[in-house]
Amino acid sequence: MDLRNLTYLLEVAKLQNFTKAAEALHMTQPTLSKLVRSMEEELGVTLFDRSGKQVKLTDAGSAAIQQIHHILQAVNDLYITLDDVSQLKTGTLTIGLPPVISSVFFPRVIAPFQKLYPRLQFEMVEEGAKNVEQRVLNGSIDLGVVISPDEEAGFGTMPFIRQQLALVLHRSHPLAEHPPVKLADLSREPFLMFAKGFGVRHHVLEACHQAGFHPLIAHESSQWDLLVEMVAAELGVALLPEAICSKVVNPDVRVLPMTNPAIPWNLVVIWNKERYVSYAMREFLRFVEQTSGPGGGEPVC
């Protein structure tokens, strides 16, 4: 049934006269009468009592008109809702972020984006990079921010930040006075590492193996600030992203650049390229691209 025909029924019920309703609808009275007859046949009921001077609703007609009001209101609400979504006036984005990344990504991207679209909601899931990748693939989250995902896994990717890891050690450590430090110089040091499943940990282990040693892991944590406090307590050394190092304020800690090799920390935004990309996701990705700038983003520290 054509929705436009439903508005014709409302007009006849309102004016109680086919001729006046036809004039209001800018059509001929025979055309309108034929349309109403056709709808009555389709519904299998008589909607209007035509026996008097005025057209009156039958019991079935009264019930139908009540539902027609609901139908047209629902359709109107549908268009308003879709317009709100397409204009980013409403909607939800779920983003997976390893904790070490959230402290960088939130103030740089999510917070300013929400100022532009205050009614768009964000749900942030803090998990290790591998869990974030898996959840993007299975569709339980929309987007993720990770370090160099598996290129064969089916992700769409966008570079966000290109940085390096820096060495965090106690101010009294002998190496603190001799920057920059080579990775091989740390072969006998106790390492303070991110927990398993974190991309930073994987890159540190891989770099150490390439440098010819397996690091002694003294302690693990999922929180970067706890790792810094353990360095301050002289429990070992840590390799942390430059963006995190810029937040270190403990006077007992020194942050030094790493060389030979420099360990990259390149963040990318990922999504499942086989799934539908919503209006909100498209606009958010455009915003990330603009925020990152040419070449995947400038350092934030």
Tab-separated table of C-alpha atoms in Angstrom:
chain	number	residue	atom	x	y	z
A	1	MET	CA	0.000	0.000	0.000
A	2	ASP	CA	1.335	3.412	-1.018
A	3	LEU	CA	1.972	5.645	1.983
A	4	ARG	CA	0.691	8.607	-0.001
A	5	ASN	CA	-2.691	6.910	-0.293
A	6	LEU	CA	-2.866	6.770	3.498
A	7	THR	CA	-2.688	10.566	3.619
A	8	TYR	CA	-5.661	10.653	1.250
A	9	LEU	CA	-7.699	8.605	3.721
A	10	LEU	CA	-6.774	11.027	6.509
A	11	GLU	CA	-7.933	13.989	4.441
A	12	VAL	CA	-11.325	12.388	3.644
A	13	ALA	CA	-11.791	11.482	7.325
A	14	LYS	CA	-10.881	15.012	8.371
A	15	LEU	CA	-13.160	16.882	5.924
A	16	GLN	CA	-15.927	14.235	5.805
A	17	ASN	CA	-16.477	15.077	2.156
A	18	PHE	CA	-14.890	13.588	-0.987
A	19	THR	CA	-15.236	16.764	-3.063
A	20	LYS	CA	-13.593	19.021	-0.457
A	21	ALA	CA	-10.883	16.435	0.201
A	22	ALA	CA	-10.161	16.155	-3.530
A	23	GLU	CA	-9.825	19.941	-3.815
A	24	ALA	CA	-7.441	20.027	-0.842
A	25	LEU	CA	-5.382	17.225	-2.401
A	26	HIS	CA	-5.415	18.874	-5.864
A	27	MET	CA	-7.099	15.958	-7.642
A	28	THR	CA	-10.517	15.199	-9.076
A	29	GLN	CA	-13.275	13.775	-6.900
A	30	PRO	CA	-13.744	10.635	-9.085
A	31	THR	CA	-10.005	9.883	-8.858
A	32	LEU	CA	-10.038	10.181	-5.073
A	33	SER	CA	-13.190	8.057	-4.764
A	34	LYS	CA	-11.603	5.376	-6.948
A	35	LEU	CA	-8.436	5.342	-4.813
A	36	VAL	CA	-10.430	4.977	-1.601
A	37	ARG	CA	-12.533	2.151	-3.104
A	38	SER	CA	-9.338	0.400	-4.151
A	39	MET	CA	-7.906	0.621	-0.612
A	40	GLU	CA	-11.161	-0.670	0.885
A	41	GLU	CA	-10.995	-3.671	-1.444
A	42	GLU	CA	-7.358	-4.259	-0.544
A	43	LEU	CA	-8.138	-4.155	3.189
A	44	GLY	CA	-11.371	-6.112	2.809
A	45	VAL	CA	-13.468	-3.626	4.810
A	46	THR	CA	-15.632	-0.551	4.273
A	47	LEU	CA	-13.866	2.490	5.719
A	48	PHE	CA	-16.471	5.210	5.039
A	49	ASP	CA	-20.253	5.353	5.349
A	50	ARG	CA	-21.396	7.260	2.272
A	51	SER	CA	-25.171	7.065	2.937
A	52	GLY	CA	-25.609	10.592	4.317
A	53	LYS	CA	-24.695	14.098	3.189
A	54	GLN	CA	-21.437	13.782	5.101
A	55	VAL	CA	-18.967	10.928	4.788
A	56	LYS	CA	-18.517	9.236	8.144
A	57	LEU	CA	-16.027	6.646	9.317
A	58	THR	CA	-17.246	3.137	9.956
A	59	ASP	CA	-15.998	1.224	13.011
A	60	ALA	CA	-13.348	-0.353	10.796
A	61	GLY	CA	-12.534	3.077	9.363
A	62	SER	CA	-12.022	4.583	12.832
A	63	ALA	CA	-9.643	1.749	13.751
A	64	ALA	CA	-7.789	2.146	10.460
A	65	ILE	CA	-7.382	5.921	10.799
A	66	GLN	CA	-5.932	5.496	14.283
A	67	GLN	CA	-3.308	3.059	12.955
A	68	ILE	CA	-2.596	5.237	9.916
A	69	HIS	CA	-1.620	8.087	12.252
A	70	HIS	CA	0.836	5.739	13.977
A	71	ILE	CA	2.213	4.474	10.657
A	72	LEU	CA	2.844	7.926	9.208
A	73	GLN	CA	4.392	9.135	12.463
A	74	ALA	CA	6.697	6.103	12.500
A	75	VAL	CA	7.758	6.759	8.911
A	76	ASN	CA	8.428	10.399	9.728
A	77	ASP	CA	10.473	9.346	12.763
A	78	LEU	CA	12.431	6.962	10.534
A	79	TYR	CA	13.452	9.773	8.178
A	80	ILE	CA	14.393	12.028	11.093
A	81	THR	CA	16.480	9.252	12.666
A	82	LEU	CA	18.283	8.458	9.419
A	83	ASP	CA	18.945	12.147	8.846
A	84	ASP	CA	20.369	12.443	12.367
A	85	VAL	CA	22.650	9.475	11.731
A	86	SER	CA	23.815	10.732	8.327
A	87	GLN	CA	24.482	14.184	9.806
A	88	LEU	CA	26.273	12.616	12.820
A	89	LYS	CA	23.729	14.075	15.228
A	90	THR	CA	23.416	10.674	16.873
A	91	GLY	CA	25.064	7.254	16.870
A	92	THR	CA	27.671	5.206	18.702
A	93	LEU	CA	31.242	4.196	17.887
A	94	THR	CA	32.994	1.425	19.794
A	95	ILE	CA	36.790	1.707	19.776
A	96	GLY	CA	39.309	-0.798	21.099
A	97	LEU	CA	42.449	0.714	22.633
A	98	PRO	CA	45.321	-0.884	24.510
A	99	PRO	CA	45.731	1.157	27.743
A	100	VAL	CA	49.121	2.500	26.670
A	101	ILE	CA	47.517	3.934	23.538
A	102	SER	CA	44.333	5.346	25.075
A	103	SER	CA	46.229	8.067	26.938
A	104	VAL	CA	47.508	9.313	23.568
A	105	PHE	CA	44.522	8.688	21.328
A	106	PHE	CA	41.786	10.065	23.577
A	107	PRO	CA	43.032	13.647	24.072
A	108	ARG	CA	44.370	13.959	20.527
A	109	VAL	CA	41.436	12.511	18.573
A	110	ILE	CA	38.343	11.424	20.491
A	111	ALA	CA	37.968	14.501	22.697
A	112	PRO	CA	38.188	17.078	19.855
A	113	PHE	CA	35.960	14.938	17.608
A	114	GLN	CA	33.256	14.859	20.285
A	115	LYS	CA	33.357	18.646	20.508
A	116	LEU	CA	32.393	18.727	16.838
A	117	TYR	CA	29.688	16.049	17.255
A	118	PRO	CA	28.583	16.162	20.910
A	119	ARG	CA	25.642	13.774	20.464
A	120	LEU	CA	27.794	11.024	18.978
A	121	GLN	CA	28.645	8.528	21.715
A	122	PHE	CA	31.922	6.655	22.167
A	123	GLU	CA	32.362	3.335	23.926
A	124	MET	CA	36.007	2.598	24.628
A	125	VAL	CA	37.245	-0.928	25.262
A	126	GLU	CA	40.723	-1.179	26.803
A	127	GLU	CA	42.422	-4.454	25.906
A	128	GLY	CA	45.729	-5.741	24.560
A	129	ALA	CA	46.422	-5.246	20.863
A	130	LYS	CA	45.794	-8.873	19.861
A	131	ASN	CA	42.389	-8.875	21.568
A	132	VAL	CA	41.541	-5.566	19.889
A	133	GLU	CA	42.422	-7.011	16.480
A	134	GLN	CA	40.273	-10.086	17.079
A	135	ARG	CA	37.301	-8.035	18.206
A	136	VAL	CA	37.521	-5.785	15.160
A	137	LEU	CA	37.437	-8.876	12.952
A	138	ASN	CA	34.461	-10.456	14.726
A	139	GLY	CA	32.535	-7.174	14.691
A	140	SER	CA	32.150	-6.670	18.448
A	141	ILE	CA	33.943	-3.318	18.133
A	142	ASP	CA	33.959	-0.880	15.203
A	143	LEU	CA	37.525	0.379	15.231
A	144	GLY	CA	40.819	-0.348	16.934
A	145	VAL	CA	44.116	1.450	17.432
A	146	VAL	CA	47.093	-0.907	17.443
A	147	ILE	CA	50.731	-1.242	16.428
A	148	SER	CA	51.287	-2.684	12.949
A	149	PRO	CA	48.538	-5.330	12.633
A	150	ASP	CA	48.786	-8.454	10.505
A	151	GLU	CA	48.475	-7.189	6.922
A	152	GLU	CA	46.842	-10.433	5.799
A	153	ALA	CA	44.085	-10.387	8.416
A	154	GLY	CA	41.507	-8.389	6.440
A	155	PHE	CA	41.908	-4.979	8.076
A	156	GLY	CA	41.445	-1.579	6.588
A	157	THR	CA	44.228	0.576	8.044
A	158	MET	CA	45.101	4.243	8.460
A	159	PRO	CA	48.401	5.482	9.915
A	160	PHE	CA	48.028	7.650	13.003
A	161	ILE	CA	51.369	8.236	14.752
A	162	ARG	CA	54.942	7.316	13.882
A	163	GLN	CA	57.243	7.439	16.860
A	164	GLN	CA	59.915	5.388	18.591
A	165	LEU	CA	60.381	3.729	21.948
A	166	ALA	CA	62.612	5.498	24.475
A	167	LEU	CA	64.592	4.134	27.401
A	168	VAL	CA	63.317	4.865	30.908
A	169	LEU	CA	65.815	4.248	33.702
A	170	HIS	CA	66.710	5.463	37.195
A	171	ARG	CA	68.607	8.749	37.369
A	172	SER	CA	71.474	7.006	39.225
A	173	HIS	CA	71.952	4.355	36.569
A	174	PRO	CA	75.411	4.538	34.907
A	175	LEU	CA	73.837	4.705	31.443
A	176	ALA	CA	71.846	7.790	32.416
A	177	GLU	CA	74.899	9.957	31.786
A	178	HIS	CA	75.719	8.537	28.355
A	179	PRO	CA	72.880	9.062	25.869
A	180	PRO	CA	72.017	7.754	23.395
A	181	VAL	CA	72.018	4.127	24.546
A	182	LYS	CA	72.431	1.081	22.322
A	183	LEU	CA	70.015	-1.770	22.856
A	184	ALA	CA	72.906	-4.218	23.350
A	185	ASP	CA	74.000	-2.152	26.374
A	186	LEU	CA	70.851	-3.410	28.156
A	187	SER	CA	71.532	-7.121	27.704
A	188	ARG	CA	72.227	-7.634	31.430
A	189	GLU	CA	69.531	-5.297	32.726
A	190	PRO	CA	66.256	-6.448	34.340
A	191	PHE	CA	63.402	-5.366	32.058
A	192	LEU	CA	60.058	-3.989	33.182
A	193	MET	CA	57.620	-5.046	30.476
A	194	PHE	CA	54.045	-4.602	29.406
A	195	ALA	CA	51.976	-7.733	29.911
A	196	LYS	CA	51.514	-10.396	27.237
A	197	GLY	CA	49.211	-9.364	24.424
A	198	PHE	CA	50.552	-5.793	24.246
A	199	GLY	CA	52.120	-4.728	20.972
A	200	VAL	CA	54.932	-2.807	22.710
A	201	ARG	CA	56.086	-5.993	24.439
A	202	HIS	CA	56.219	-7.878	21.135
A	203	HIS	CA	58.336	-5.170	19.493
A	204	VAL	CA	60.741	-4.951	22.421
A	205	LEU	CA	61.273	-8.718	22.491
A	206	GLU	CA	61.786	-8.846	18.749
A	207	ALA	CA	64.339	-6.005	18.847
A	208	CYS	CA	66.238	-7.651	21.724
A	209	HIS	CA	66.415	-10.956	19.861
A	210	GLN	CA	67.761	-9.187	16.783
A	211	ALA	CA	70.363	-7.531	19.037
A	212	GLY	CA	71.496	-10.991	20.162
A	213	PHE	CA	69.981	-11.438	23.615
A	214	HIS	CA	66.794	-12.442	25.382
A	215	PRO	CA	65.818	-9.860	28.013
A	216	LEU	CA	65.455	-10.801	31.668
A	217	ILE	CA	61.864	-9.825	32.497
A	218	ALA	CA	61.742	-8.775	36.144
A	219	HIS	CA	58.166	-7.474	36.330
A	220	GLU	CA	55.122	-7.035	34.062
A	221	SER	CA	52.167	-4.636	34.111
A	222	SER	CA	49.392	-3.385	31.862
A	223	GLN	CA	49.822	0.169	33.226
A	224	TRP	CA	52.605	2.405	31.948
A	225	ASP	CA	52.609	4.613	35.047
A	226	LEU	CA	53.233	1.570	37.259
A	227	LEU	CA	56.181	0.604	35.071
A	228	VAL	CA	57.600	4.102	35.559
A	229	GLU	CA	57.174	3.846	39.325
A	230	MET	CA	59.018	0.515	39.305
A	231	VAL	CA	61.860	2.195	37.404
A	232	ALA	CA	61.887	4.904	40.081
A	233	ALA	CA	62.147	2.134	42.684
A	234	GLU	CA	65.257	0.820	40.849
A	235	LEU	CA	63.618	-2.488	39.906
A	236	GLY	CA	64.778	-2.338	36.300
A	237	VAL	CA	64.582	-0.430	33.009
A	238	ALA	CA	61.669	0.021	30.626
A	239	LEU	CA	61.201	0.833	26.957
A	240	LEU	CA	58.149	3.037	26.479
A	241	PRO	CA	56.642	5.067	23.621
A	242	GLU	CA	57.821	8.655	23.266
A	243	ALA	CA	54.264	9.906	23.735
A	244	ILE	CA	54.120	8.187	27.124
A	245	CYS	CA	57.608	9.347	28.093
A	246	SER	CA	56.494	12.945	27.623
A	247	LYS	CA	54.113	12.398	30.544
A	248	VAL	CA	56.809	11.151	32.943
A	249	VAL	CA	57.384	13.699	35.747
A	250	ASN	CA	59.064	11.580	38.430
A	251	PRO	CA	62.402	13.309	39.280
A	252	ASP	CA	64.060	9.941	39.949
A	253	VAL	CA	63.591	8.830	36.351
A	254	ARG	CA	65.490	9.682	33.172
A	255	VAL	CA	64.251	9.257	29.615
A	256	LEU	CA	66.880	8.623	26.938
A	257	PRO	CA	66.709	8.017	23.180
A	258	MET	CA	67.513	4.550	21.850
A	259	THR	CA	69.839	3.825	18.933
A	260	ASN	CA	71.190	0.782	17.150
A	261	PRO	CA	68.451	-0.075	16.649
A	262	ALA	CA	65.781	2.542	17.109
A	263	ILE	CA	62.567	0.670	17.931
A	264	PRO	CA	59.560	2.038	16.003
A	265	TRP	CA	56.166	2.629	17.608
A	266	ASN	CA	53.800	3.182	14.698
A	267	LEU	CA	50.119	3.349	15.529
A	268	VAL	CA	47.415	2.600	12.990
A	269	VAL	CA	43.638	2.755	13.147
A	270	ILE	CA	42.087	-0.519	11.966
A	271	TRP	CA	38.615	-1.639	10.908
A	272	ASN	CA	37.137	-4.714	9.275
A	273	LYS	CA	37.153	-3.894	5.569
A	274	GLU	CA	34.598	-6.649	4.890
A	275	ARG	CA	31.960	-4.999	7.091
A	276	TYR	CA	29.724	-1.983	6.549
A	277	VAL	CA	31.407	1.333	7.355
A	278	SER	CA	28.877	3.639	8.998
A	279	TYR	CA	28.526	7.386	8.472
A	280	ALA	CA	30.081	7.979	11.887
A	281	MET	CA	33.046	5.717	11.099
A	282	ARG	CA	33.679	7.423	7.761
A	283	GLU	CA	33.671	10.890	9.289
A	284	PHE	CA	35.801	9.740	12.209
A	285	LEU	CA	38.393	8.225	9.869
A	286	ARG	CA	38.491	11.469	7.891
A	287	PHE	CA	39.075	13.322	11.148
A	288	VAL	CA	41.898	10.926	12.117
A	289	GLU	CA	43.516	11.466	8.718
A	290	GLN	CA	43.353	15.245	9.116
A	291	THR	CA	44.648	15.038	12.683
A	292	SER	CA	47.520	12.757	11.746
A	293	GLY	CA	48.698	14.886	8.869
A	294	PRO	CA	50.907	13.718	5.982
A	295	GLY	CA	52.856	10.536	6.465
A	296	GLY	CA	50.878	9.094	9.342
A	297	GLY	CA	51.134	11.771	11.975
A	298	GLU	CA	53.665	13.857	13.800
A	299	PRO	CA	55.004	12.978	17.243
A	300	VAL	CA	52.862	14.249	20.078
A	301	CYS	CA	55.660	14.707	22.590
